[in-house]
Structures are given as C-alpha cells and as structure tokens.
XYZ file of C-alpha atoms in Angstrom:
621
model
C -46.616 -17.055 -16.380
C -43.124 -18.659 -17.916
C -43.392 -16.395 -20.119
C -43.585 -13.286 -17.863
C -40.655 -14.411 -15.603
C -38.512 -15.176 -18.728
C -39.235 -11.185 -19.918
C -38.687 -10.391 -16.202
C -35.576 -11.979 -15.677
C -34.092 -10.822 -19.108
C -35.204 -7.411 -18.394
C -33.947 -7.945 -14.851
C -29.797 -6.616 -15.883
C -31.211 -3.656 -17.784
C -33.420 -2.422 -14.925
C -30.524 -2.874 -12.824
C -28.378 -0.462 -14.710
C -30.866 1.798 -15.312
C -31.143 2.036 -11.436
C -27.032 2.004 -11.003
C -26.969 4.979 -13.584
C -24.057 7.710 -12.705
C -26.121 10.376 -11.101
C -28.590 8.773 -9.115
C -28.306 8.315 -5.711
C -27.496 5.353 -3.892
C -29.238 4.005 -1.198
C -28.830 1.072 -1.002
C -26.098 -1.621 -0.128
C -26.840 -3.605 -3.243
C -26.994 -0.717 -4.993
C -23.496 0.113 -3.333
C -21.788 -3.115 -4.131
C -22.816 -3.054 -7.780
C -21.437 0.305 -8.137
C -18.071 -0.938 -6.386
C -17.689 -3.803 -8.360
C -18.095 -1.827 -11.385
C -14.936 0.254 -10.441
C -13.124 -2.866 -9.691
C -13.389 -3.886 -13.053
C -12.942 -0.700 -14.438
C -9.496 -0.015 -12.082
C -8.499 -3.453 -12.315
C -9.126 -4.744 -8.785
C -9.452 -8.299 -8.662
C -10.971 -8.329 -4.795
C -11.942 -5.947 -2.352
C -12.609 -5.987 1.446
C -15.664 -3.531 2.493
C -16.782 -2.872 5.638
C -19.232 -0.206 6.704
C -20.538 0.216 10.736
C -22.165 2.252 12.759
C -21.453 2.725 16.203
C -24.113 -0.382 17.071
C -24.315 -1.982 13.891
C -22.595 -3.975 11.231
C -24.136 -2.707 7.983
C -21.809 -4.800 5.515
C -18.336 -6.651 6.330
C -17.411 -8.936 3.768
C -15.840 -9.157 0.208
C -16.139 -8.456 -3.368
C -14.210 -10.317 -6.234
C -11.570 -12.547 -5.991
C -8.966 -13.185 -3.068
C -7.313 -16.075 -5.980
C -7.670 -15.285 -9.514
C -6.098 -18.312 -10.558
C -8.153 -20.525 -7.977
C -11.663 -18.300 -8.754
C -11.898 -18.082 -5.088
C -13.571 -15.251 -3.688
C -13.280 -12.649 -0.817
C -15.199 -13.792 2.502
C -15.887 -11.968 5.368
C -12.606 -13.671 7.117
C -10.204 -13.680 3.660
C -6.867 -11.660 5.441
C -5.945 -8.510 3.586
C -2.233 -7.330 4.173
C -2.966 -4.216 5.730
C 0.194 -2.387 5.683
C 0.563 0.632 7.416
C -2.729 0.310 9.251
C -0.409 -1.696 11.570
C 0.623 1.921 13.402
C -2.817 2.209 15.193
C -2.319 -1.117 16.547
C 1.042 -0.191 17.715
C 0.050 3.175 19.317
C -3.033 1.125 21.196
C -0.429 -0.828 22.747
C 1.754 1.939 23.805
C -1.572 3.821 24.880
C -2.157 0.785 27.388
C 1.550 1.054 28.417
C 0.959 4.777 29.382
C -2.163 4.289 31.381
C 0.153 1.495 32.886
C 2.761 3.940 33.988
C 5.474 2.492 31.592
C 5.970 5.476 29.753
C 4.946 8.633 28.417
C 4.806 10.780 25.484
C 7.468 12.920 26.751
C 10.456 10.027 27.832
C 13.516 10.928 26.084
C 14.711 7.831 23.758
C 18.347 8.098 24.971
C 16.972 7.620 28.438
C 14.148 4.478 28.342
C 15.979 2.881 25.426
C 19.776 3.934 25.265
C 20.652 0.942 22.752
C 18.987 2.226 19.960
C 21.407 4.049 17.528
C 19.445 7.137 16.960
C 22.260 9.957 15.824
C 20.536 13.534 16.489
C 23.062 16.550 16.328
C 20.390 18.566 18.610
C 20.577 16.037 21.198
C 21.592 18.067 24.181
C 19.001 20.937 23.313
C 16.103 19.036 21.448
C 16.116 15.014 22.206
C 14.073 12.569 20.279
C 10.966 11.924 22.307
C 7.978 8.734 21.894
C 5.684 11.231 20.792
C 8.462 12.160 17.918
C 8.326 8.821 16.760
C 4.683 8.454 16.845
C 3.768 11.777 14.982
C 7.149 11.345 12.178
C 8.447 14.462 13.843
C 11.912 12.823 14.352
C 13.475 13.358 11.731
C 14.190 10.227 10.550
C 14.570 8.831 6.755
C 11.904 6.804 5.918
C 13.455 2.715 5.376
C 15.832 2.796 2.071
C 15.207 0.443 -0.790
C 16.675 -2.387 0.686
C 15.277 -2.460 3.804
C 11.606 -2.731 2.888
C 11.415 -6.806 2.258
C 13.133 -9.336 3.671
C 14.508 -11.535 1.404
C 16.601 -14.258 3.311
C 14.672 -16.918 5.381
C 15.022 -15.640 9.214
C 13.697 -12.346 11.024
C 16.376 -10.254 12.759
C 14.504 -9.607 16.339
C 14.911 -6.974 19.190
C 17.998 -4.638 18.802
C 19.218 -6.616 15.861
C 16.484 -5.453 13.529
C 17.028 -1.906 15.130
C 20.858 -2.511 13.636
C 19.595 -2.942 10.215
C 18.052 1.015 10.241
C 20.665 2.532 11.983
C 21.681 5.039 8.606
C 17.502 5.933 8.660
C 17.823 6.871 12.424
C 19.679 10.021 11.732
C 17.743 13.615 12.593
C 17.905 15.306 9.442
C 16.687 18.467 11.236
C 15.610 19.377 14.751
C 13.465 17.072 16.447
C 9.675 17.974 17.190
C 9.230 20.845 14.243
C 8.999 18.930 10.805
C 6.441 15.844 9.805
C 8.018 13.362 7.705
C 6.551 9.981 7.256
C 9.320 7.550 8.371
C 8.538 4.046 8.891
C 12.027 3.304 10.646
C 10.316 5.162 13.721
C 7.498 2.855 13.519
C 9.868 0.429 13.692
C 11.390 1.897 17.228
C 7.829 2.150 18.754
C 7.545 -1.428 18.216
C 10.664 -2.136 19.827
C 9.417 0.202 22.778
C 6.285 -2.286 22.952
C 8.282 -5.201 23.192
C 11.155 -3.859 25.225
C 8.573 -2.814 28.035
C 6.116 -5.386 27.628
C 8.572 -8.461 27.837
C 6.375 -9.602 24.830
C 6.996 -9.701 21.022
C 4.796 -7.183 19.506
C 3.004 -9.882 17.386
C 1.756 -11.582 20.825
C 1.192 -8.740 22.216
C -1.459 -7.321 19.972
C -2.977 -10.646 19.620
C -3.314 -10.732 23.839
C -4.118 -7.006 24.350
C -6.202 -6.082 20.973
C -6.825 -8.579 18.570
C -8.700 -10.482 20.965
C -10.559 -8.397 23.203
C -11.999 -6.656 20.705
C -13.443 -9.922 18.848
C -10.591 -9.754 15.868
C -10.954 -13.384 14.885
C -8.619 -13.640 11.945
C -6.051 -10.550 12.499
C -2.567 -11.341 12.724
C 0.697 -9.229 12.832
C 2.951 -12.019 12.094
C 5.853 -11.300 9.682
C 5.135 -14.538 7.372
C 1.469 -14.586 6.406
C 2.214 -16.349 3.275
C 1.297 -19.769 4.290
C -2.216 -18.780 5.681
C -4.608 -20.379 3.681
C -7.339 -17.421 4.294
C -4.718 -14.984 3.059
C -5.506 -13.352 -0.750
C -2.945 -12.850 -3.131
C -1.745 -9.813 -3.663
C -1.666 -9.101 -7.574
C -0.582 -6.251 -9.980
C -1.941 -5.859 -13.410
C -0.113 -6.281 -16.296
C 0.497 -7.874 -19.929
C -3.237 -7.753 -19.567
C -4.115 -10.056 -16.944
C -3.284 -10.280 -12.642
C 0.320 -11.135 -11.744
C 0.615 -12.807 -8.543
C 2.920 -11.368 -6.061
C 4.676 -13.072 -3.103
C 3.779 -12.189 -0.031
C 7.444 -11.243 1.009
C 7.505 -10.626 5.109
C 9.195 -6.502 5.658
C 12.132 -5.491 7.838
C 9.809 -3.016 9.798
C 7.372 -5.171 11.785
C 5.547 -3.139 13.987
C 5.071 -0.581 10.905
C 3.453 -2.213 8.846
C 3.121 -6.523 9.113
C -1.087 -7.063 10.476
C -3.549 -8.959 8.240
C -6.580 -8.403 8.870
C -10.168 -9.561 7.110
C -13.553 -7.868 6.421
C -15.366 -8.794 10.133
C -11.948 -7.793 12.021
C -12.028 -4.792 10.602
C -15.862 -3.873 11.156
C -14.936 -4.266 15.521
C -11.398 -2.335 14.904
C -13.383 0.828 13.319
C -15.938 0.060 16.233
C -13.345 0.515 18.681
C -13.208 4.034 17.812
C -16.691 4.845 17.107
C -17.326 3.555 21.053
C -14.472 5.530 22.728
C -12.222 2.484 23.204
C -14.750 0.143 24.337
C -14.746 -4.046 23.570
C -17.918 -5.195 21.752
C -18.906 -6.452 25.713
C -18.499 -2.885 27.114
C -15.362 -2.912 28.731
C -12.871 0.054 28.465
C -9.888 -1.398 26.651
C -8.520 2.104 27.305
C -9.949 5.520 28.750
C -11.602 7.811 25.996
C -8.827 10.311 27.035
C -6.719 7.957 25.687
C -8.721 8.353 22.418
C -8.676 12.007 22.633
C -4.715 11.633 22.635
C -4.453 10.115 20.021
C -6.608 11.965 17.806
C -4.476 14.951 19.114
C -1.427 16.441 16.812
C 1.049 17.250 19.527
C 4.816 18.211 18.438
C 4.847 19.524 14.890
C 5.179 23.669 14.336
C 1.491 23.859 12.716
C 0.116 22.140 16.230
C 1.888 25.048 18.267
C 0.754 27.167 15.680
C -2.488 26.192 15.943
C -3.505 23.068 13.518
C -5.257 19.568 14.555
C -5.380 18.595 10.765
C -2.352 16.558 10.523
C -0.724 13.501 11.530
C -1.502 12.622 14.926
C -0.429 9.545 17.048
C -1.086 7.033 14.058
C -4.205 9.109 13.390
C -5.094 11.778 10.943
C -7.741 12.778 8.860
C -7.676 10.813 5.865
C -10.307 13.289 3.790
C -11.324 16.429 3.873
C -13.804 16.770 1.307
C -16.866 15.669 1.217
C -19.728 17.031 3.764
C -17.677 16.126 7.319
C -14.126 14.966 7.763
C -13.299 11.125 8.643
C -10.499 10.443 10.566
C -7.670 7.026 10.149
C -5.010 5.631 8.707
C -4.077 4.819 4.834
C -1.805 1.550 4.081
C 0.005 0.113 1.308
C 2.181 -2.715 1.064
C 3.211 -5.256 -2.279
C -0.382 -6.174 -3.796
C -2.717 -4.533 -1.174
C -3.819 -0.532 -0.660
C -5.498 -0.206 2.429
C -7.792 2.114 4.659
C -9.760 3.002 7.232
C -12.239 5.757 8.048
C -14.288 6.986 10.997
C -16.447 10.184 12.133
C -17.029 9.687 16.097
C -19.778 12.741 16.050
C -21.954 10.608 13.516
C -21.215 7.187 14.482
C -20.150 5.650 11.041
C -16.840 4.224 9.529
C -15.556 2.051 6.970
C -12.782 0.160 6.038
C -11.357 -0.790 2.324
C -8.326 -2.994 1.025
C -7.744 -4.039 -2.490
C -5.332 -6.977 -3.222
C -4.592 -5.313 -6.880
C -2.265 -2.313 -5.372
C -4.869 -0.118 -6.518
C -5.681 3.580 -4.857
C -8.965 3.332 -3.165
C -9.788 6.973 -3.930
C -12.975 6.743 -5.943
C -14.425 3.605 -3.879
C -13.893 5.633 -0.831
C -15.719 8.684 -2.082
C -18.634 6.600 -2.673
C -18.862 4.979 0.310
C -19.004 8.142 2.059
C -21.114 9.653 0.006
C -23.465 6.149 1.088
C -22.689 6.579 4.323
C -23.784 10.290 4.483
C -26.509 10.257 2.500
C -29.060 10.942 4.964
C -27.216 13.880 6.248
C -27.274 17.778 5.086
C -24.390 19.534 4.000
C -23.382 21.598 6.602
C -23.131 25.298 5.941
C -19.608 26.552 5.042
C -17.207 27.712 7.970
C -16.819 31.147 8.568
C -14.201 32.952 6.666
C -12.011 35.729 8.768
C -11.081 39.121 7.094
C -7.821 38.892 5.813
C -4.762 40.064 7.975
C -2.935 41.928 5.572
C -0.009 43.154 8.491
C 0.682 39.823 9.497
C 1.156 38.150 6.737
C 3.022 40.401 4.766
C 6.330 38.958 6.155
C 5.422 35.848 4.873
C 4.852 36.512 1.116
C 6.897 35.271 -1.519
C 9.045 31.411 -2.538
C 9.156 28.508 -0.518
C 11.216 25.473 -0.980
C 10.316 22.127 0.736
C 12.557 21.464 3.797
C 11.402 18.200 4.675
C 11.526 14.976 1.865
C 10.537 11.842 3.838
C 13.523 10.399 1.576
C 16.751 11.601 1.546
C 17.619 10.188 -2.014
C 14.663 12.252 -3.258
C 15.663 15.653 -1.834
C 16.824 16.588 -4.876
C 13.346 16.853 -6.335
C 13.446 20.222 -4.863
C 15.542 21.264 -8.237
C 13.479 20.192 -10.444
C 9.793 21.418 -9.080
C 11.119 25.220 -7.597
C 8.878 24.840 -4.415
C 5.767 27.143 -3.872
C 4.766 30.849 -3.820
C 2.273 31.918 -1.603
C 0.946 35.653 -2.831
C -1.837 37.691 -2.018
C -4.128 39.415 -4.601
C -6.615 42.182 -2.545
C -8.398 39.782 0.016
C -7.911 36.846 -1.881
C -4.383 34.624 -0.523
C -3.374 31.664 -2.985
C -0.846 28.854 -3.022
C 1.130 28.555 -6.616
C 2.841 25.582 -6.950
C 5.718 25.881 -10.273
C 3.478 23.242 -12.139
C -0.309 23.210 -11.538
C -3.523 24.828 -10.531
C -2.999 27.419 -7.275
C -4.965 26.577 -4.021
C -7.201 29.457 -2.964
C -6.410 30.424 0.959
C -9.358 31.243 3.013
C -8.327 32.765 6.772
C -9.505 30.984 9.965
C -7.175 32.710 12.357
C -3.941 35.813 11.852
C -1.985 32.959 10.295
C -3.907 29.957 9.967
C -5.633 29.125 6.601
C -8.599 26.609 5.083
C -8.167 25.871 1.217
C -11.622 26.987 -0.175
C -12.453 23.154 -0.976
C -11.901 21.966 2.744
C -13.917 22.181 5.886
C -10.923 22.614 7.897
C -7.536 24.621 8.101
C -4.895 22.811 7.100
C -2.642 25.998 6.133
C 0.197 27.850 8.767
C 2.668 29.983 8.705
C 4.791 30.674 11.746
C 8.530 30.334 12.789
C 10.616 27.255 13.579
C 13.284 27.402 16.541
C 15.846 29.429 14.602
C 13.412 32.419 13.753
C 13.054 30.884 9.743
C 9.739 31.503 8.234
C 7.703 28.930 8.058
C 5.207 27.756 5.917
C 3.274 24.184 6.428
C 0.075 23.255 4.360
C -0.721 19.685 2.662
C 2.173 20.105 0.428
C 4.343 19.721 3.515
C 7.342 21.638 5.379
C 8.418 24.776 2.990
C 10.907 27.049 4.166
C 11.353 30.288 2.489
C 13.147 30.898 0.355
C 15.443 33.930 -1.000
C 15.249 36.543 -3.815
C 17.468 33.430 -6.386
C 14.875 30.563 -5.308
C 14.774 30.358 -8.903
C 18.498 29.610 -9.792
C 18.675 26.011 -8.721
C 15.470 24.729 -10.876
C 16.508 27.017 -13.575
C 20.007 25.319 -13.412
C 18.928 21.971 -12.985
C 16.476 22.659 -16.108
C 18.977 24.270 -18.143
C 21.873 20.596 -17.401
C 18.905 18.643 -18.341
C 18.508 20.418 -21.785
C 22.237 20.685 -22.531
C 22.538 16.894 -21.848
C 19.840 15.890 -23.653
C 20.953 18.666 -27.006
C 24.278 17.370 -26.656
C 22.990 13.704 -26.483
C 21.402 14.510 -30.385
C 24.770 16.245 -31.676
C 26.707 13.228 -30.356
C 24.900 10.813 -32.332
C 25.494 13.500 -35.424
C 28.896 13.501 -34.177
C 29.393 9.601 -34.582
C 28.302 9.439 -38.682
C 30.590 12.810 -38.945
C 33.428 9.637 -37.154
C 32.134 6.870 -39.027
C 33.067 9.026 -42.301
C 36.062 9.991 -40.828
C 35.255 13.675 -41.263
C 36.052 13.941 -37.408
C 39.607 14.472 -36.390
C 40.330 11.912 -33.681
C 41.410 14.070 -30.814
C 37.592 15.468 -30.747
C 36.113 12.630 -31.221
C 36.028 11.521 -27.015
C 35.229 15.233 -26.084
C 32.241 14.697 -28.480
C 30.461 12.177 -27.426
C 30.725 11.537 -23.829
C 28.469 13.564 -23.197
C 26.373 10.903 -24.885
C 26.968 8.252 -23.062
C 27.525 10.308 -19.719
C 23.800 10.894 -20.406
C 22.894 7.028 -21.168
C 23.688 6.538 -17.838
C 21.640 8.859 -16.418
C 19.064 7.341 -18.308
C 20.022 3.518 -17.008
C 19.425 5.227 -13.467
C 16.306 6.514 -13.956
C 15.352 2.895 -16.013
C 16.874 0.945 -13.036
C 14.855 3.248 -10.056
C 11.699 2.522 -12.298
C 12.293 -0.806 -12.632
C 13.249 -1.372 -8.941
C 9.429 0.303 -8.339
C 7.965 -2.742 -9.875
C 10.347 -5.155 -7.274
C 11.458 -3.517 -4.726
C 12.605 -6.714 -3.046
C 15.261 -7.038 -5.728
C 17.118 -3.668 -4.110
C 17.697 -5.754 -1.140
C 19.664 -8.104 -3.171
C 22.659 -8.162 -6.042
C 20.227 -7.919 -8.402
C 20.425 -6.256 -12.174
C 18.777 -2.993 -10.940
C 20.779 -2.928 -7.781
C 24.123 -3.234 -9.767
C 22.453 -0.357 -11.939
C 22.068 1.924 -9.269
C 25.665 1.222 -7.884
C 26.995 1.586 -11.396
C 25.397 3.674 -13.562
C 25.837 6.979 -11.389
C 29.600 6.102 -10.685
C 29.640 6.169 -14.680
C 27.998 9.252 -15.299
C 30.460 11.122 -12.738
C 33.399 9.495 -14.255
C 32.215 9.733 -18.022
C 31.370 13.846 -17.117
C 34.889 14.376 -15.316
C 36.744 12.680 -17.962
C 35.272 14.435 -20.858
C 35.680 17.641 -18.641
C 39.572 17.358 -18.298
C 39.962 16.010 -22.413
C 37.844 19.059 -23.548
C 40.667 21.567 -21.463
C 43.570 19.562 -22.212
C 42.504 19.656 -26.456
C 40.378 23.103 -26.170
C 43.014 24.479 -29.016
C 42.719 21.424 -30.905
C 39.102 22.463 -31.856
C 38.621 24.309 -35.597
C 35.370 25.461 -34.184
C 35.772 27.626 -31.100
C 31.614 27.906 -31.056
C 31.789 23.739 -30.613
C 35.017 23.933 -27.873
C 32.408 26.512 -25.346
C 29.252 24.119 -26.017
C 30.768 21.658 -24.356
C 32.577 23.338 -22.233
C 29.220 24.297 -20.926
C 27.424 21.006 -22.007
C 30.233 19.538 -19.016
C 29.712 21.953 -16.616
C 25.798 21.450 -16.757
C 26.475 17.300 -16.317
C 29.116 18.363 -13.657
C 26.153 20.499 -11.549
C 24.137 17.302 -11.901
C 26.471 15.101 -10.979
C 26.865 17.338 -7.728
C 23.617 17.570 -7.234
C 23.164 13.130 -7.476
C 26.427 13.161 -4.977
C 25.452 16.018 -2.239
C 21.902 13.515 -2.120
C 24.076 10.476 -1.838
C 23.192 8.740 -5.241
C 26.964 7.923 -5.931
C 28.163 4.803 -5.258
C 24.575 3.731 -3.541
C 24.727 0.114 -2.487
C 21.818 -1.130 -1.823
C 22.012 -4.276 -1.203
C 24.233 -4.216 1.662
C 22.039 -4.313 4.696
C-alpha cells in the first residue's frame, strides 16, 4: 500500500501536466490557477490577485504568488493591490450619488459650479467644458506631464492647490465634447468636484459612501499606502531577479490612488453584476444610474452612432472572445490592474499583478473559464456596403488627438492611416502593419471582422472636417502631401544619422591633419548635434524606468532640459559656419551635403520646438 501511494504521489506532477496540457480545456478552478501560475512564472509576475463572481456567487477571490519576494510572503484574499486607474469608477459612483442628490449634472458648465479651477478653453463662449467632458476625456486636456505623476516631497497639496499644480494640462487642445483623449488631470477635477460638493475629502468619502456599503473591507484611496502592512510590493524585473519599488503616493488622487485586495474586489464587480445593489439588497444607486454610466455620451462616434468607447469611467475592455466584458484597465509603479464584467451573463473578474506586467494572456483565460459553458454566438449581420456614402471619406488620415502633447510629434514619424475600399471589401492600412478588414453595420459605422461590435465611424466634427474614429483613435484627413511630413522627418533622420558616420571619418581625416581647419566645425557638428538627440531619447527611456526622478533635478531631468537646447544650438551654429565658409570648401559635393544634412536637423529641431521639447523643465512643478 506504501508502495502504491509513493508511485501515486510521484506520478501525481506528471498527471497534473498532462491534464494542464495547452489545448485542453479548462474546467476547473484548480485547473485555472495552475495554468495562471504557470504564466506568472513564465511573464515574470511575482503575485497576482484573481477574483472571479457571478452575480450570487464568489467562485475564487484570493491570491497567487508572492505579495513580498524578499519576505516569501504570499497573496491573501485581503493583500491590497495598488489599483491605479480603477480609482475612476469609484469616483464616477460618487458623482453618480451626487446627481441623484441634485448636486449636479452631466451637463453643468465647469466655469459655472467650479469657477476656481484654471481650465483655459479658447471655445469657451461657444463649446464650454462640461462634467460629462471630464468624465468621458472629451475635454481636451493633456494627460499629467512627467513631473506631475509622483509626489516626491513629504506633504499632499489639497483642494485648489493640487488643481494649481495641473494648470498647463488644463488647456483644450481642441473643441470640447468631439475628441477622446485619456487625460488623468480631468480625473483629477472630478475629484475635486466630489469633494467641493460633498464637504468631504474624496478618500472619506468613498470609504463612507462605497467602500463600506458594499462590504469593501480592506479598500482604501488614501494617497500613502506605503506603510500598510497588507499592502504588496510592487516589483519590476530585472538583472534577473524582482526589484522592489516604492510605493510613491501620485499628484492625481481621485485618478488613480485606491488599494484594493482580492475579496474587495469580488463585491465591487458584484456591484455591477446586481444593478448597483449592496450585498444586503439595498440600491446604492438606481440601475439608471448604471445605464449612464455604461453610456458613451459626448464624443463624435456617440452622435454618430457608437457605444464602444469610453464611457463615464466605463468601457469595454475586450472585444474578442465570444461576448464583450465591460470595465476599467489600471496601471500604476509595480501593479497592472483590471476589471471585467458581462451584466447579460452574470460573471466578472478582476486581476492585478504587483510585477507591472500586462494582464493580457491571464485575462483571456479567465474568460475563456468563465465562458466555457456558453456557445459562441453566431456572427452579427454584415450590411451591404454603401459605396455613395463613403466615397467622400476615402483616402489618408492623420491622428488629431495624442493624449500627450510632447508626443504629437509621433504623427511624423508613423504617416497616420488610409482607409480604402477594394469591391465590397473596406480596410484600415496603417503605414507599418497588418490592415484591419471593415465590415458595415450602418451607412458609416463599421465592425473590424475580428470584433462583435462596431467600433469604426466616420462622420464630421463641428467645422465640417472629415472624420474618422476607430480603436486607433481621432484621425482627421488628411490632404493629397499627407506624405511629406513622414517622408521629411524620415529623410532628417537618415541625413543625421549618414552624416553622424562621415563625421567620425571626418575626425581621423583631423587627427592626420588632412582636414583644413576652417571645415573641420562644419564637419562634425552634425555629429554631436546628433549625440544629443540620442542623450534625449536615452534620458526619456531612462526616465520610463523612474518616472519619479522627472519630478526632481535629477540626471535625466537635466538631460531633457539640456540635451534638446544643445541639439538646436549645435544645428544653428553649424548652419551659420557652413554659409559663412561655403567657399572655403575644395569639394562643392561636401559644402551641399551639409548644407542639406543642416537643414534636415533644422526641420527636426522645429519639429522638437513646435511640440514644446526645447527647454522642457520638468522638474518645476
């Protein structure tokens, strides 16, 4: 009998993957969780919060892994995960209860409930900044710059003072209530619209109003979670093993500050799954208070006929798959967040990872868990084409709305988006990678062939432009030279980097002396103009990796001040010595290279300034 349980319990690991292989179904939650924490190891996630519910059941909520590597202590059902922007539910339940209340509505004009705050919108008289603006990113705000992510010094700036600290994000880069552009800064004014007409910080308040009633044991929105003992660390992975990371508290608050654990999470997906109900049965708010918020309200593709993007804090996080689940995605320094519901079926989940990992693949298999039991439904139907009305529409596209203005400038290096039609067939053809096939669901609405839904429009904004909005984002179209500015921007790019290779020929030609000296300058700044382009793009890459040190003087900060300031200056002076000694050159063929190599590094220059990259000081708050 030893014997036989020995066999058994060696065999026991074998058995187990043989019943774990890819392929077969899982049906199981043991089955599940073996399968998750094999991704963990393989993604390099040292703990992981899972929940999964129904609408009357808890079917897991607890942890896998680690919440302390160094301490080998593991992820409970109450270990706090730093949710991130899974915080902007919260803070649209609250201003949901303030509505029913009669405190305010979607439609109140900023300028008019909450004068103080510095928003500066050039469409003001014509097209005001509204609460449901600031809820759905259709503002027009910049999301937070670099140094106003983390808070670095040891006190919280409160009320209108924290306000002060985004007043250069609260500019409308375009008219309000047409363009979605994630902007945290907004979430930041909705929190101050919570406190202003609650008389309550927002932290209390969600503790009072949400947290508790709905059985949240262990949530918390404060700004400092660093000292509670049931938080995890957040790590990243590197030099082969798990860096800890601080636990740094960030200027916007109400966008993005609530921990939350495994069991407060299984009542908060609840919440939806019962149309705003407490686990006792009472209506924390009215189901058309759900409806509202799972409703996309100001954005062009919602007058043009979309309910697939960003609602109030509420979108639909995936559309593949065999139905759509609706939430809200999170990340902040060490955690990636989630969470996921389908009201028709009853079922949701919620992830976070404290390894800053994506939780793509371990949210596809939960689903795929989840919805086992349940048939693929059969495809939507697909509309004939509408050749006459979207003819007008056919051609080059250039995004019109970067949710950061720093990065605007991508738009010269990618050349936008073509939409073109080929017999009944309509695709999307980005510059670089695979086209997205267009299937019609309406004159001018569009499902991509993988997706359930449509997620595709094209219309007109307020000044007659033609519009085209799909998952990509906000594309404007563009003219018969769309090509000219990527084209450009490619061509400075190759002249810098050619004249880079002749500069350091250029320097043994010097070193020999077989350079006169009056061409030796002209020669190689374009060298070193081009070394510190590359110290830009080392310091942005490096500030990605600690992005609390932008708030600070820090090495990268003093990079990012400098080393653009040097390129312009390096590009301009090697500009006016090439003119000045053009006749000095025996080689007229060397005199128009860089001629040309100078005006390529002057268009990028122009390009870094017009997107205000010169001279950017970060760490002045």
């Amino acid at each position: 009998m030893k014997r036989l349980l020995l066999f058994l319990a060696l065999l026991a690991p074998y058995l187990s993957a043989q019943a774990q292989r890819p392929g077969r179904p899982i049906t199981t939650i043991p089955q599940l969780t073996d399968s998750i924490e094999r991704i963990m190891q393989r993604e390099r996630i040292p703990g992981l919060l899972l929940t999964l519910v129904t609408r009357d059941s808890v079917l897991f909520a607890g942890g896998l892994g680690l919440a302390d590597v160094a301490q080998k202590k593991p992820v409970t059902p109450h270990t706090l995960f730093r949710v991130g922007s899974v915080t902007k539910p919260f803070i649209v339940v609250g201003l949901l209860q303030l509505i029913e209340q009669g405190k305010l509505s979607l439609k109140d004009e900023l300028r008019k409930i909450a004068p103080e705050v510095p928003i500066d919108n050039p469409w003001e008289a014509t097209d005001p900044v509204r609460v449901v603006h600031v809820l759905e990113h259709t503002a027009g705000f910049d999301d937070m710059h670099l140094n106003h992510v983390y808070n670095t010094t040891p006190t919280d700036p409160r009320g209108t003072a924290v306000v002060q600290v985004f007043r250069k994000e609260l500019r409308c880069r375009w008219r309000p209530g047409e363009r979605m552009s994630y902007s945290n800064p907004g979430y930041l004014v909705a929190g101050y619209l919570l406190e202003k007409l609650s008389g309550e910080t927002y932290e209390h308040y969600l503790a009072k109003n949400v947290f508790r009633p709905l059985g949240m044991p262990d949530a918390t929105a404060t700004l400092r979670p660093a000292s509670d003992p049931k938080l995890a660390r957040g790590y990243t992975y590197a030099d082969g093993g798990y860096q800890p990371l601080s636990a740094l508290p960030i200027y916007a608050g109400p966008a993005g500050s609530v921990s939350a654990s495994a069991t407060d999470m299984a009542q908060w997906v609840q919440f939806f799954l019962r149309d705003f109900r407490t686990p006792g049965g009472a209506a924390l708010l009215q189901p058309a208070s759900l409806r509202e918020m799972e409703t996309v309200h100001s954005p062009l593709e919602a007058r043009a006929g979309l309910q697939t993007g960003y609602a109030l804090a509420n979108t639909i996080v995936s559309q593949k798959g065999k139905v759509p689940f609706r939430g809200h995605n999170g990340g902040i320094e060490g955690f990636t967040s989630m969470f996921a519901y389908n009201r028709e079926l009853g079922l949701g989940y919620a992830l976070s990872n404290n390894g800053a990992k994506p939780l793509t693949t371990i949210s596809i298999l939960v689903r795929d868990f989840l919805l086992r039991d349940y048939p693929t439904p059969p495809p939507p139907p697909t509309l004939p084409l509408d050749a006459a009305a979207i003819a007008p529409y056919l051609g080059h596209y250039q995004s019109a709305a970067p949710r950061n203005a720093l990065t605007g400038f991508s738009t010269h290096l990618l050349g936008g988006i073509s939409l073109e039609q080929s017999g009944q067939l309509l695709t999307l053809k980005p510059l670089i990678g695979a086209p997205d096939t267009l299937l019609a669901t309406g004159p001018l609405t569009f499902r991509i062939s993988s997706q359930t839904q449509p997620s595709v429009a094209l219309t007109r904004d307020r000044d007659g432009e033609l519009v085209l909005i799909s998952p990509q984002g906000y594309a404007l179209k563009a003219g018969m030279w769309w090509w000219l500015p990527p084209t450009l921007f490619w061509a400075s790019i190759l002249l810098a980097t050619t004249s880079s290779i002749a500069g350091l020929i250029w320097i043994i030609y010097a070193l020999r002396k077989q350079l006169p000296r009056p061409q030796l300058l002209p020669r190689l700044l374009p060298l070193l103009a081009t070394v510190a382009l590359i110290v830009v793009v080392f310091a942005l890459v490096s500030l990605g990796g600690n992005v609390a040190a932008a708030g600070r003087i820090s090495f990268e900060s003093v990079l990012l001040f400098v080393a653009p300031l040097a390129f312009a200056v390096l590009t301009l002076w090697g500009l006016v010595l090439t003119v000045r000694r053009f006749r000095l050159f025996r080689s007229r063929v060397v005199a128009w290279y860089l001629l040309l190599t100078y005006g390529a590094l002057g268009l990028i220059a122009t390009v870094l300034g017009s997107y205000g990259w010169l001279g950017l000081q970060l760490w002045s708050v």
